[in-house]
Tab-separated table of C-alpha atoms and ligand atoms in Angstrom:
chain	number	residue	atom	x	y	z
A	229	UNK	CA	-6.393	-7.537	-22.901
A	230	UNK	CA	-6.143	-11.196	-21.604
A	231	UNK	CA	-4.996	-11.398	-18.292
A	232	UNK	CA	-3.565	-14.298	-16.442
A	233	UNK	CA	-4.694	-14.944	-12.771
A	234	UNK	CA	-1.861	-13.799	-10.704
A	235	UNK	CA	-0.869	-15.086	-7.371
A	236	UNK	CA	-2.150	-12.168	-5.625
A	237	UNK	CA	-5.752	-12.999	-6.904
A	238	UNK	CA	-5.208	-16.741	-6.053
A	239	UNK	CA	-4.814	-16.067	-2.433
A	240	UNK	CA	-8.096	-14.010	-1.992
A	241	UNK	CA	-11.560	-14.206	-2.318
A	242	UNK	CA	-12.595	-11.034	-3.218
A	243	UNK	CA	-16.499	-11.508	-2.117
A	244	UNK	CA	-14.785	-11.647	1.720
A	245	UNK	CA	-12.021	-9.439	1.726
A	246	UNK	CA	-12.133	-5.645	1.235
A	247	UNK	CA	-8.769	-5.711	-0.468
A	248	UNK	CA	-8.686	-4.242	-4.081
A	249	UNK	CA	-9.113	-6.751	-6.802
A	250	UNK	CA	-6.658	-4.149	-9.280
A	251	UNK	CA	-5.951	-4.544	-12.699
A	252	UNK	CA	-4.787	-1.783	-13.561
A	253	UNK	CA	-1.036	-1.617	-14.950
A	254	UNK	CA	0.655	1.410	-16.352
A	255	UNK	CA	4.051	2.681	-16.416
A	256	UNK	CA	4.943	5.734	-14.297
A	257	UNK	CA	7.979	8.084	-14.374
A	258	UNK	CA	7.521	8.824	-10.563
A	259	UNK	CA	6.800	5.490	-9.143
A	260	UNK	CA	4.867	5.242	-5.719
A	261	UNK	CA	6.136	3.241	-2.951
A	262	UNK	CA	3.960	2.492	0.416
A	263	UNK	CA	4.621	0.655	3.890
A	264	UNK	CA	1.725	-1.225	5.432
A	265	UNK	CA	1.494	-2.114	9.089
A	266	UNK	CA	-0.208	-5.504	8.903
A	267	UNK	CA	-1.431	-6.474	12.349
A	268	UNK	CA	-1.762	-10.267	11.165
A	269	UNK	CA	-1.291	-13.326	13.230
A	270	UNK	CA	2.684	-12.595	13.021
A	271	UNK	CA	2.503	-8.488	12.747
A	272	UNK	CA	5.030	-7.268	10.291
A	273	UNK	CA	5.288	-4.314	7.710
A	274	UNK	CA	4.803	-4.734	3.897
A	275	UNK	CA	7.409	-2.498	2.017
A	276	UNK	CA	5.776	-2.316	-1.645
A	277	UNK	CA	7.399	-0.545	-4.525
A	278	UNK	CA	6.104	0.308	-7.694
A	279	UNK	CA	8.022	-1.593	-10.407
A	280	UNK	CA	6.602	-1.943	-14.057
A	281	UNK	CA	2.944	-1.504	-13.223
A	282	UNK	CA	2.727	-3.367	-10.096
A	283	UNK	CA	3.718	-3.416	-6.239
A	284	UNK	CA	6.655	-5.590	-5.696
A	285	UNK	CA	6.247	-6.485	-2.300
A	286	UNK	CA	8.405	-7.604	0.720
A	287	UNK	CA	7.190	-8.497	4.406
A	288	UNK	CA	9.561	-6.987	6.989
A	289	UNK	CA	8.913	-8.198	10.301
A	290	UNK	CA	10.588	-5.815	12.489
A	291	UNK	CA	9.700	-2.884	10.011
A	292	UNK	CA	12.485	-0.354	8.548
A	293	UNK	CA	15.242	1.319	10.799
A	294	UNK	CA	16.637	4.463	10.178
A	295	UNK	CA	19.648	3.400	11.718
A	296	UNK	CA	22.318	2.663	8.873
A	297	UNK	CA	23.990	-0.164	11.257
A	298	UNK	CA	20.858	-1.770	11.486
A	299	UNK	CA	19.797	-4.616	8.882
A	300	UNK	CA	16.145	-5.572	8.718
A	301	UNK	CA	14.918	-8.754	7.301
A	302	UNK	CA	12.627	-8.518	4.218
A	303	UNK	CA	11.001	-11.514	2.800
A	304	UNK	CA	9.471	-11.111	-0.769
A	305	UNK	CA	5.492	-11.605	-1.052
A	306	UNK	CA	3.704	-11.837	-4.040
A	307	UNK	CA	3.220	-8.481	-6.385
A	308	UNK	CA	0.134	-6.569	-5.344
A	309	UNK	CA	-2.049	-4.349	-7.727
A	310	UNK	CA	-1.176	-0.437	-7.742
A	311	UNK	CA	-4.561	0.046	-6.377
A	312	UNK	CA	-3.338	-1.588	-3.114
A	313	UNK	CA	-1.001	1.429	-2.357
A	314	UNK	CA	-4.402	3.232	-1.022
A	315	UNK	CA	-5.631	0.339	0.631
A	316	UNK	CA	-6.591	0.545	4.446
A	317	UNK	CA	-8.874	-2.042	6.116
A	318	UNK	CA	-9.312	-5.172	8.234
A	319	UNK	CA	-8.903	-8.368	6.438
A	320	UNK	CA	-11.791	-10.593	7.998
A	321	UNK	CA	-10.960	-13.817	10.207
A	322	UNK	CA	-10.298	-16.952	8.353
A	323	UNK	CA	-8.965	-14.765	4.899
A	324	UNK	CA	-5.401	-14.937	3.715
A	325	UNK	CA	-3.353	-12.291	5.898
A	326	UNK	CA	-6.401	-11.901	8.454
A	327	UNK	CA	-5.989	-8.566	10.679
A	328	UNK	CA	-5.727	-4.782	10.174
A	329	UNK	CA	-3.641	-3.062	7.378
A	330	UNK	CA	-2.765	0.710	7.731
A	331	UNK	CA	-0.907	2.828	5.588
A	332	UNK	CA	2.079	3.359	7.958
A	333	UNK	CA	3.917	5.432	5.267
A	334	UNK	CA	4.035	6.258	1.460
A	335	UNK	CA	5.035	8.509	-1.059
A	336	UNK	CA	7.533	8.589	-4.264
A	337	UNK	CA	10.821	7.358	-4.671
A	338	UNK	CA	13.290	6.855	-7.186
A	339	UNK	CA	15.910	4.743	-8.682
A	340	UNK	CA	19.485	5.469	-7.432
A	341	UNK	CA	20.989	2.600	-9.703
A	342	UNK	CA	22.079	4.500	-12.926
A	343	UNK	CA	23.288	1.289	-14.390
A	344	UNK	CA	19.955	-0.408	-14.816
A	345	UNK	CA	16.136	-0.152	-14.439
A	346	UNK	CA	14.405	-1.161	-11.211
A	347	UNK	CA	13.029	-4.282	-12.848
A	348	UNK	CA	16.548	-5.520	-13.744
A	349	UNK	CA	18.039	-4.392	-10.212
A	350	UNK	CA	15.225	-6.228	-8.693
A	351	UNK	CA	16.094	-9.451	-10.590
A	352	UNK	CA	19.748	-8.901	-9.721
A	353	UNK	CA	18.587	-8.680	-5.956
A	354	UNK	CA	20.143	-5.241	-5.524
A	355	UNK	CA	17.875	-2.131	-5.380
A	356	UNK	CA	19.198	1.107	-4.213
A	357	UNK	CA	16.482	3.851	-4.071
A	358	UNK	CA	15.236	7.446	-2.440
A	359	UNK	CA	12.416	7.334	-0.651
A	360	UNK	CA	10.190	10.999	-0.318
A	361	UNK	CA	7.572	9.761	2.357
A	362	UNK	CA	6.157	11.431	5.015
A	363	UNK	CA	8.312	9.141	7.727
A	364	UNK	CA	10.975	7.410	5.755
A	365	UNK	CA	13.334	9.830	3.578
A	366	UNK	CA	16.510	9.227	1.836
A	367	UNK	CA	18.512	6.590	0.221
A	368	UNK	CA	17.843	2.683	1.179
A	369	UNK	CA	19.119	-0.603	0.055
A	370	UNK	CA	17.204	-3.783	-0.304
A	371	UNK	CA	19.763	-6.438	-1.235
A	372	UNK	CA	19.059	-10.164	-1.590
A	373	UNK	CA	21.123	-12.330	0.458
A	374	UNK	CA	20.229	-15.858	-0.701
A	375	UNK	CA	17.918	-18.796	0.336
A	376	UNK	CA	18.196	-21.551	2.328
A	377	UNK	CA	17.434	-24.743	0.670
A	378	UNK	CA	13.677	-24.970	-0.270
A	379	UNK	CA	12.879	-21.702	1.697
A	380	UNK	CA	11.916	-18.607	0.409
A	381	UNK	CA	14.532	-15.800	-0.151
A	382	UNK	CA	15.798	-13.516	2.049
A	383	UNK	CA	16.462	-9.981	1.328
A	384	UNK	CA	18.005	-7.344	3.865
A	385	UNK	CA	16.522	-3.352	4.036
A	386	UNK	CA	19.186	-1.180	5.286
A	387	UNK	CA	19.095	2.438	5.542
A	388	UNK	CA	22.146	4.235	3.787
A	389	UNK	CA	24.130	6.874	5.437
A	390	UNK	CA	22.905	10.160	4.384
A	391	UNK	CA	21.453	13.227	6.135
A	392	UNK	CA	18.119	11.421	6.586
A	393	UNK	CA	20.158	8.519	8.776
A	394	UNK	CA	19.139	8.698	12.433
A	395	UNK	CA	20.249	6.212	14.975
A	396	UNK	CA	18.324	7.342	17.627
A	397	UNK	CA	14.913	7.557	15.686
A	398	UNK	CA	12.465	4.715	16.347
A	399	UNK	CA	9.788	5.626	13.850
A	400	UNK	CA	8.082	2.260	14.006
A	401	UNK	CA	7.020	2.996	17.965
A	402	UNK	CA	7.124	6.687	17.982
A	403	UNK	CA	4.993	7.227	14.950
A	404	UNK	CA	2.643	4.460	14.877
A	405	UNK	CA	-0.548	6.219	12.742
A	406	UNK	CA	-1.600	5.844	9.447
A	407	UNK	CA	-0.588	8.856	7.079
A	408	UNK	CA	-4.012	8.087	5.680
A	409	UNK	CA	-6.479	8.206	8.654
A	410	UNK	CA	-4.267	9.310	11.310
A	411	UNK	CA	-5.206	5.801	13.169
A	412	UNK	CA	-3.322	3.269	14.850
A	413	UNK	CA	-3.727	-0.436	13.300
A	414	UNK	CA	-5.056	-1.301	17.044
A	415	UNK	CA	-7.715	1.206	16.630
A	416	UNK	CA	-8.874	0.204	13.153
A	417	UNK	CA	-8.711	-3.584	14.585
A	418	UNK	CA	-11.065	-2.086	17.157
A	419	UNK	CA	-13.525	-0.598	15.356
A	420	UNK	CA	-13.939	-3.227	12.946
A	421	UNK	CA	-14.745	-5.510	15.891
A	422	UNK	CA	-17.130	-3.383	17.316
B	690	LIG	MN1	1.282	-8.501	5.104
């Protein structure tokens, strides 16, 4: 099978970064999602949704809010390989995205749009999905709102009103630990720096 070099691969030196190289692409009936907390120069969260064998990705500077009145900016980034859903580690100084990455939440999710596939919903800029994570649950919308001239697309991530909506919860501050290792990104960073 011929493979083309993706933007993900072009941006990284796999001799230096501990991030997975990837390559596996397979259809899944129960797609996965992951939210990484990324302690980069500009700290942010990365929401990644498995769509057609890759992880469609958005950087969410403030992270998800469970308050349905709150809209969180989400900026698309390059697709990541499926293996990235399990990645937790420290990207070395000088490399693209340098800093600690933890698996802040993960699980399965499903498309709530009955009229079209996830891939088409993404192209249309209107995703509606149900998350089954450890921290994030219920219905969410991720909607493209356009882009300024010469700038990246802007999307908004919004919790939908359901039994999992909660205006008082602040999961990004009260539940900061990795669901994989129990560590915070600061602890992981400190370990790496020895
Ligand atoms: Mn990131």
